[in-house]
JSON list of C-alpha atoms in Angstrom, two decimals:
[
{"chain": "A", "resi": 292, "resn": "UNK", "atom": "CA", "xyz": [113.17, 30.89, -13.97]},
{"chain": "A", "resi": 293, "resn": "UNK", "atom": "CA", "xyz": [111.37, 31.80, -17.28]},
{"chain": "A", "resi": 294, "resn": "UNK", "atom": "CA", "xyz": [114.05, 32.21, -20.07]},
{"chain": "A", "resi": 295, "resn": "UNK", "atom": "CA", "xyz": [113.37, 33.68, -23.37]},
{"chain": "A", "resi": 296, "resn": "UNK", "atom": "CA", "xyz": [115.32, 32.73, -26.77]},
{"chain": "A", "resi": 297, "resn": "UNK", "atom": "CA", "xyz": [113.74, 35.62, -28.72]},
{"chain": "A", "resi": 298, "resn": "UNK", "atom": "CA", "xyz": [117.01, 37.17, -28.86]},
{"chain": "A", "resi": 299, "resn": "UNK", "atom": "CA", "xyz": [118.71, 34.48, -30.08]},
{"chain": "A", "resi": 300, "resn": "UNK", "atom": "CA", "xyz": [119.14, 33.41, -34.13]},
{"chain": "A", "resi": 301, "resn": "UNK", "atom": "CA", "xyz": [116.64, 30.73, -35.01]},
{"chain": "A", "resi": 302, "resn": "UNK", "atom": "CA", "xyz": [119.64, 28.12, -35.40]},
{"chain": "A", "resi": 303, "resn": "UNK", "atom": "CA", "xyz": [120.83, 28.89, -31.42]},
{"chain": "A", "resi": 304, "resn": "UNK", "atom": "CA", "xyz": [116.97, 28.80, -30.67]},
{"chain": "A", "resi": 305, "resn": "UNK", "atom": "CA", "xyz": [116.83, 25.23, -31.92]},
{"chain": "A", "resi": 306, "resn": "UNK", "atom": "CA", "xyz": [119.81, 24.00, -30.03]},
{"chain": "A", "resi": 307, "resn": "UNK", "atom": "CA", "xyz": [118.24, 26.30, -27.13]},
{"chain": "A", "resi": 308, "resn": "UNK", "atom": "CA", "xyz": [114.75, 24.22, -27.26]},
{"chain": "A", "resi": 309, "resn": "UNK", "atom": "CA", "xyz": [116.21, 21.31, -28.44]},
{"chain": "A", "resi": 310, "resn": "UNK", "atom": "CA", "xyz": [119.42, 20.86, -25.27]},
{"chain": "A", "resi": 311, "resn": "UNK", "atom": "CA", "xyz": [116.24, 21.90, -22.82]},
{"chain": "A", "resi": 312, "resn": "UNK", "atom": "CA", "xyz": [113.82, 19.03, -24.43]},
{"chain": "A", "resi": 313, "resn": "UNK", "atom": "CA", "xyz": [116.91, 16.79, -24.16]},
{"chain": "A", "resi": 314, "resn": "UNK", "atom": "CA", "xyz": [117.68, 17.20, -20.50]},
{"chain": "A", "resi": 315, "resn": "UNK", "atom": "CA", "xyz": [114.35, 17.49, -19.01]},
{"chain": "A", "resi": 316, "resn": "UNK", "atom": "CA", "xyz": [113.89, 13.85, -21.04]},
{"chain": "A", "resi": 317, "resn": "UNK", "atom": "CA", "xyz": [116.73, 12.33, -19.78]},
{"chain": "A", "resi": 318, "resn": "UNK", "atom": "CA", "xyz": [116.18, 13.75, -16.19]},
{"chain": "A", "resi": 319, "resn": "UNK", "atom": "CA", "xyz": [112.40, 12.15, -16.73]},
{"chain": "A", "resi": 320, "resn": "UNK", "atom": "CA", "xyz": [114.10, 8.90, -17.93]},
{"chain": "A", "resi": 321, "resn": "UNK", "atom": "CA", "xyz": [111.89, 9.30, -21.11]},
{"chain": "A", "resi": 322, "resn": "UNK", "atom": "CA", "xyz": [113.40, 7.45, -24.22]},
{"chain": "A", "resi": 323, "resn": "UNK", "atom": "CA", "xyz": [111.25, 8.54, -26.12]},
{"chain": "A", "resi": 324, "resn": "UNK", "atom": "CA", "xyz": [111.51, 12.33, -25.57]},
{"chain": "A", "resi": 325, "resn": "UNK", "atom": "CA", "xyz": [115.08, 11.87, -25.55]},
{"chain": "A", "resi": 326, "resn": "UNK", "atom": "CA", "xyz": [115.42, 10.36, -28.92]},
{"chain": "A", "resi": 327, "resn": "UNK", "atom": "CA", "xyz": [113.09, 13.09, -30.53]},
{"chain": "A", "resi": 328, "resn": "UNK", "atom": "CA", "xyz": [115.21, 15.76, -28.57]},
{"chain": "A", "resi": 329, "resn": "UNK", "atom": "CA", "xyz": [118.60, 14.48, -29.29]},
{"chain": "A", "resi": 330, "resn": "UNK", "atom": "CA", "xyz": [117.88, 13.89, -33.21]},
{"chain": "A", "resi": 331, "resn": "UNK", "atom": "CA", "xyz": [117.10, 17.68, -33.27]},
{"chain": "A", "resi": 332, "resn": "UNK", "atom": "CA", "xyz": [120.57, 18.30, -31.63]},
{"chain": "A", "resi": 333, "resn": "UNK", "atom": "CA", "xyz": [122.50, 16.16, -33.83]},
{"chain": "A", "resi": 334, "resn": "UNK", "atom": "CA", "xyz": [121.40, 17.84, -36.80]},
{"chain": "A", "resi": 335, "resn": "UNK", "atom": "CA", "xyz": [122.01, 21.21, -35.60]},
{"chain": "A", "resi": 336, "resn": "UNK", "atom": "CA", "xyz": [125.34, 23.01, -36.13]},
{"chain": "A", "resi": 337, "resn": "UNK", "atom": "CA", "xyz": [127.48, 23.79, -33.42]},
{"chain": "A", "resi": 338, "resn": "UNK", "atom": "CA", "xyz": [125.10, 21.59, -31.19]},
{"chain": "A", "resi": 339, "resn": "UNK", "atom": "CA", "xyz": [128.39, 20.34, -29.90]},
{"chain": "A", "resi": 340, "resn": "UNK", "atom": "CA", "xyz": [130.26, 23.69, -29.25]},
{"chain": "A", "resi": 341, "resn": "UNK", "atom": "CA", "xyz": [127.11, 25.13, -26.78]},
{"chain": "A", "resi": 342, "resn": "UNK", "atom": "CA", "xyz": [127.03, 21.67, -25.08]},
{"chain": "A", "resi": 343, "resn": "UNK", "atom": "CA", "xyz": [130.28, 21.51, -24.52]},
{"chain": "A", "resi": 344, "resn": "UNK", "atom": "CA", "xyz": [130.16, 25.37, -23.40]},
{"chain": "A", "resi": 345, "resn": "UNK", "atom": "CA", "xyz": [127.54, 23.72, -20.92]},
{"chain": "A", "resi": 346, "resn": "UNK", "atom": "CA", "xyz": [129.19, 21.07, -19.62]},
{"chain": "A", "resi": 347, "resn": "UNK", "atom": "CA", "xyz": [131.83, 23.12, -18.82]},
{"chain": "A", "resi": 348, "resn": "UNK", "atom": "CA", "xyz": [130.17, 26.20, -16.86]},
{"chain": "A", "resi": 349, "resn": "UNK", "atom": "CA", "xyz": [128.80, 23.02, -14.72]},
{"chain": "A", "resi": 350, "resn": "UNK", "atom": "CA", "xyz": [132.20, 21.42, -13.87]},
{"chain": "A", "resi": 351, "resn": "UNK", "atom": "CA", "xyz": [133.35, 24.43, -12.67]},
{"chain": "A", "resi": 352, "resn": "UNK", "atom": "CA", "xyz": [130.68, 24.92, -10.70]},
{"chain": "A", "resi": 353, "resn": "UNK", "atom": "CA", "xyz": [130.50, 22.11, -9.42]},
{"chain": "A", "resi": 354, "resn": "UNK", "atom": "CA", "xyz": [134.50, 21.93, -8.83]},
{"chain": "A", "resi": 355, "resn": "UNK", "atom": "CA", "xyz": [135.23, 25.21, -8.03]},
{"chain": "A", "resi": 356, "resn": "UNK", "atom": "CA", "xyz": [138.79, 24.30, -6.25]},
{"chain": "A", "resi": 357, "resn": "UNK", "atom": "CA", "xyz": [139.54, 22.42, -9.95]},
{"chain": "A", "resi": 358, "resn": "UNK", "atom": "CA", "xyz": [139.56, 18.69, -11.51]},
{"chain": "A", "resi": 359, "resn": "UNK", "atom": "CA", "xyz": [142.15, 16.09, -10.96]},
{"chain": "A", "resi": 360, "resn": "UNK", "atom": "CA", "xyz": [141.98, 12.86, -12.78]},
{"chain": "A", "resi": 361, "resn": "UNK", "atom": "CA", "xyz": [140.16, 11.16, -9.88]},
{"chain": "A", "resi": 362, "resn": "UNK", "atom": "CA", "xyz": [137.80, 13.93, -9.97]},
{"chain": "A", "resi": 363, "resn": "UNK", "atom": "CA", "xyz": [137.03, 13.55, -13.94]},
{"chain": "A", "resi": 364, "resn": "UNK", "atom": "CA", "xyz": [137.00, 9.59, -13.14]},
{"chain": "A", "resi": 365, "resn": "UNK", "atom": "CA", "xyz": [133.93, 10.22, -10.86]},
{"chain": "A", "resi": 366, "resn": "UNK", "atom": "CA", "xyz": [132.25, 12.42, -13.04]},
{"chain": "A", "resi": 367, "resn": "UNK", "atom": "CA", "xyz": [132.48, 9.96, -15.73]},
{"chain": "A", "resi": 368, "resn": "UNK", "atom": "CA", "xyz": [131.95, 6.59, -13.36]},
{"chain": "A", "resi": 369, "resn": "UNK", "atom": "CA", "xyz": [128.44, 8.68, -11.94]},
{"chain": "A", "resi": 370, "resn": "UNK", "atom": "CA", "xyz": [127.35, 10.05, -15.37]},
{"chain": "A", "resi": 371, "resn": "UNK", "atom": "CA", "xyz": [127.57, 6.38, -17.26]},
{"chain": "A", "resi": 372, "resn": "UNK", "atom": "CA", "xyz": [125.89, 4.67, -14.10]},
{"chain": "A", "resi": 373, "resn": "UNK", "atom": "CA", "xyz": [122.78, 6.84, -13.85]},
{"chain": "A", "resi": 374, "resn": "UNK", "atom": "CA", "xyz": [122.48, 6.12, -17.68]},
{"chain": "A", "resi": 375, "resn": "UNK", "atom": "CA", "xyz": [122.88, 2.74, -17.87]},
{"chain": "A", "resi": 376, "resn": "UNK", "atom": "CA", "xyz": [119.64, 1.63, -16.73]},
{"chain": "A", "resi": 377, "resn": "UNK", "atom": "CA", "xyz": [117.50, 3.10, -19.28]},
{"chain": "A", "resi": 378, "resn": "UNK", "atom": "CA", "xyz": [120.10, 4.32, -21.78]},
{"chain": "A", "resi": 379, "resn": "UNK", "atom": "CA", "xyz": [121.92, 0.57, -21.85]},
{"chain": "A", "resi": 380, "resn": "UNK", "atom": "CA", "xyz": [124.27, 1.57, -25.06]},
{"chain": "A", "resi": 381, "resn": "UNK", "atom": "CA", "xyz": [125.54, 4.84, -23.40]},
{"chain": "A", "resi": 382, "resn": "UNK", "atom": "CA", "xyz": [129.39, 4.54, -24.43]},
{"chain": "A", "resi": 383, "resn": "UNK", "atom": "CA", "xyz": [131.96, 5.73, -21.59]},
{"chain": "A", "resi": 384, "resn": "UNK", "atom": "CA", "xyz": [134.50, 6.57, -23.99]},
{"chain": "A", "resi": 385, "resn": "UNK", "atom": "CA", "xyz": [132.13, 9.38, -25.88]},
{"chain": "A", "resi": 386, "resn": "UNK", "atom": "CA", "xyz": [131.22, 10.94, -22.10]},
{"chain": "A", "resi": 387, "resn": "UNK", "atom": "CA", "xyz": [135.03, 10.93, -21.68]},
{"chain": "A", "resi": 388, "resn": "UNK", "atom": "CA", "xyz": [135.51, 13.26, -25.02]},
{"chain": "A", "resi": 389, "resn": "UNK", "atom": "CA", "xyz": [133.02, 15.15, -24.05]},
{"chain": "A", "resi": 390, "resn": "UNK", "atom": "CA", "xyz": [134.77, 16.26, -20.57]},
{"chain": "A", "resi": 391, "resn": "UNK", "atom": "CA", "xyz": [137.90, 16.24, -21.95]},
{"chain": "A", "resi": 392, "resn": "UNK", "atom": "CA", "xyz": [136.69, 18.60, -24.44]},
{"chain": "A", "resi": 393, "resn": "UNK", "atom": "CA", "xyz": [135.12, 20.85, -22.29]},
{"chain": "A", "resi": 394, "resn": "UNK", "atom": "CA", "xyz": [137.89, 21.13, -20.13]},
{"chain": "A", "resi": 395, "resn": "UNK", "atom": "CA", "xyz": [140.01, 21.49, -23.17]},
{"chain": "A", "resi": 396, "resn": "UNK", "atom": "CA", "xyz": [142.38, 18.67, -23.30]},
{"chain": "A", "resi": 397, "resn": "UNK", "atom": "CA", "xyz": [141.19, 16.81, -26.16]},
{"chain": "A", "resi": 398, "resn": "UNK", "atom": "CA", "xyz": [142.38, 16.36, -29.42]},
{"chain": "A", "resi": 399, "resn": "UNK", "atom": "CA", "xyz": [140.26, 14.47, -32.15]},
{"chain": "A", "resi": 400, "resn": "UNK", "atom": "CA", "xyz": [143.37, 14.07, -34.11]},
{"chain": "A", "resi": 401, "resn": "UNK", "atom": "CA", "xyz": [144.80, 11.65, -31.36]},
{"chain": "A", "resi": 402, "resn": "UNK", "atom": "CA", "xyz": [141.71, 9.87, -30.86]},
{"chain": "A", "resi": 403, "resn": "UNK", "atom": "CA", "xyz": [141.61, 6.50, -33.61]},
{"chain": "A", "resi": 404, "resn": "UNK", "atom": "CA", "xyz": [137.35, 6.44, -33.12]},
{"chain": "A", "resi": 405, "resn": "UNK", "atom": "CA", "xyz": [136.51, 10.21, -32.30]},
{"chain": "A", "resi": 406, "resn": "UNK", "atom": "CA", "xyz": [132.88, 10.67, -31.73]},
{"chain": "A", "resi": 407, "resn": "UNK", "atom": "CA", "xyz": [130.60, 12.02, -34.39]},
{"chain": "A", "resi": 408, "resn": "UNK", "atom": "CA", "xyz": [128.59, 14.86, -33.99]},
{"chain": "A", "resi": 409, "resn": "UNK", "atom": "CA", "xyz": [125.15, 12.55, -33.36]},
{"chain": "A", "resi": 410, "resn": "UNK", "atom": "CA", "xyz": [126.80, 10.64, -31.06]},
{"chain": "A", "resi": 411, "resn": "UNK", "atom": "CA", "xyz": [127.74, 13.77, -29.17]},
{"chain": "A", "resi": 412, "resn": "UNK", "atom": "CA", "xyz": [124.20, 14.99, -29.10]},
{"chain": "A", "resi": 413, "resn": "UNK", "atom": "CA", "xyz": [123.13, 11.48, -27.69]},
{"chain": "A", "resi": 414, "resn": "UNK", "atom": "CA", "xyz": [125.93, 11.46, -25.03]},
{"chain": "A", "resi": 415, "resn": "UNK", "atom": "CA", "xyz": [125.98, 15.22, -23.55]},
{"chain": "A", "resi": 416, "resn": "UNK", "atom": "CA", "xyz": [122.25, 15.71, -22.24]},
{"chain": "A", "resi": 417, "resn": "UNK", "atom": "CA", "xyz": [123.35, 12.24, -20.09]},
{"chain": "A", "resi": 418, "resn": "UNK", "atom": "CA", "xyz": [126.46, 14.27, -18.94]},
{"chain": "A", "resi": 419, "resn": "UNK", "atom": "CA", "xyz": [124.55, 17.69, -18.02]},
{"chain": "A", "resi": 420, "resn": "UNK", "atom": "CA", "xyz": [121.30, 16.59, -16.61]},
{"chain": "A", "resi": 421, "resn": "UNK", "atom": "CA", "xyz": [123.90, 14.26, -14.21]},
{"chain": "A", "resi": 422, "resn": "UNK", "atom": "CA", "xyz": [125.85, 17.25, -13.73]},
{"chain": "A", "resi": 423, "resn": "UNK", "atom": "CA", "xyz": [122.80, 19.48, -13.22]},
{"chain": "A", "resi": 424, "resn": "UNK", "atom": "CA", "xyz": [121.88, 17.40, -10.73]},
{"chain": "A", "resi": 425, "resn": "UNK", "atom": "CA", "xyz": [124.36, 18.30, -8.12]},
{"chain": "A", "resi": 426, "resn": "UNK", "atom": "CA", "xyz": [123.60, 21.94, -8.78]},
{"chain": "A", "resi": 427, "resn": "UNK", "atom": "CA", "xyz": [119.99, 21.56, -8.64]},
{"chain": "A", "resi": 428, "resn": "UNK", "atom": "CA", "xyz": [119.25, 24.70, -10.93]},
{"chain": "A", "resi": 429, "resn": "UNK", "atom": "CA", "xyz": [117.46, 24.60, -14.52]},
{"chain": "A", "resi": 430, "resn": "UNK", "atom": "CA", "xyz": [119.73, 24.15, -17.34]},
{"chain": "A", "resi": 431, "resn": "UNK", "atom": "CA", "xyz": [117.91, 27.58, -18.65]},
{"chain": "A", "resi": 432, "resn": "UNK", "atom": "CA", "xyz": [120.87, 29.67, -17.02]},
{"chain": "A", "resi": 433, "resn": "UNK", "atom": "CA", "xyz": [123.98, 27.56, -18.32]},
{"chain": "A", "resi": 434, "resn": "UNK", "atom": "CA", "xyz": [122.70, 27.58, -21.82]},
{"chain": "A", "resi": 435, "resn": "UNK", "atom": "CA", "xyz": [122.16, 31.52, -21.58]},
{"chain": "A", "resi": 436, "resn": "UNK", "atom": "CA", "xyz": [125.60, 31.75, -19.79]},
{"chain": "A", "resi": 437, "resn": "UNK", "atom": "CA", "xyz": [126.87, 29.47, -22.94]},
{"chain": "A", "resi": 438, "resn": "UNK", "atom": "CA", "xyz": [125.43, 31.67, -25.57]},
{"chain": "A", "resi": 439, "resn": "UNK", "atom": "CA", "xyz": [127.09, 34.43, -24.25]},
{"chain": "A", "resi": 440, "resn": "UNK", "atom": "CA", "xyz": [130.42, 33.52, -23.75]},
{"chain": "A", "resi": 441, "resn": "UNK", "atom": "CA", "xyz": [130.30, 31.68, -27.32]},
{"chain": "A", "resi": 442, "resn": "UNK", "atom": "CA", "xyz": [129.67, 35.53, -28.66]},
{"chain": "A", "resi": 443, "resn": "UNK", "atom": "CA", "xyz": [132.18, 36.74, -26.84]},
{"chain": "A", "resi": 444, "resn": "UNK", "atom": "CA", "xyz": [134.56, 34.38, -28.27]},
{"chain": "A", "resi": 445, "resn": "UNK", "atom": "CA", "xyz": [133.80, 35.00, -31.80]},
{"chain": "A", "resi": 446, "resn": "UNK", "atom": "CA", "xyz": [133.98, 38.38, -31.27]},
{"chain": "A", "resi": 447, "resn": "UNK", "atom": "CA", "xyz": [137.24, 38.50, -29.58]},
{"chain": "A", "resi": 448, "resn": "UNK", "atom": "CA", "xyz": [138.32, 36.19, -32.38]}
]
């Protein structure tokens, strides 16, 4: 699937290029890649909002019938295990905000150590290139599919 950002502002591009880098590195188990990739997305704004968009077009995919709380403990249990290996300091609790987020049941303001925005953009190419893995389709299609129902939002907003 070739996708093209053309359309997109140069700040979505960025998170666009930078998401893709991210996943293909942590798919590739490259540290290096990953690190270069996920510093981009850290610094971009609303890095957090289209990867959370993401994460959440691929659990319901994935889970079409739903998630219970076993369900969401697997996801978490099979995301942090994959990463462990070559991503050692990957921290359960930040993969836990970030489905809890995307399925829209958490609240920073009850959390006493919510994530920051860098630690996000470390955590969430772990969570999709796991997730993307069960799908076995580019991540191309869910960040397109992200883009647009993030406009849709705002507009409806």
């Amino acid at each position: 699937m070739s996708v093209t950002w053309r359309h997109l502002p140069a700040s979505a591009r960025e998170i666009a290029a930078a998401a893709t880098d991210a996943v293909e590195a942590a798919k590739a188990r490259d540290g290096a890649a990953y690190e270069a990739a996920t510093g981009r997305l850290g610094g971009a704004e609303r890095s957090g909002l289209v990867l959370g968009a993401v994460v959440r077009l691929l659990l319901e995919e994935t889970h079409p019938d739903g998630l219970d709380g076993d369900d969401v403990r697997q996801v978490l249990e099979h995301c942090v295990r994959a990463a462990v290996p070559w991503r050692p300091e990957v921290d359960p609790h930040v993969v836990l905000v970030l489905l809890a987020s995307a399925l829209g049941v958490y609240d920073p303001g009850e959390d006493d150590s919510p994530p920051d925005p860098a630690a996000i953009a470390r955590h969430a190419p772990l969570l999709v290139a796991d997730l993307l893995a069960v799908t076995g389709r580019p991540v191309e299609g869910y960040l397109g599919a992200a883009f647009t129902e993030i406009e849709r939002t705002e507009r409806h907003d």
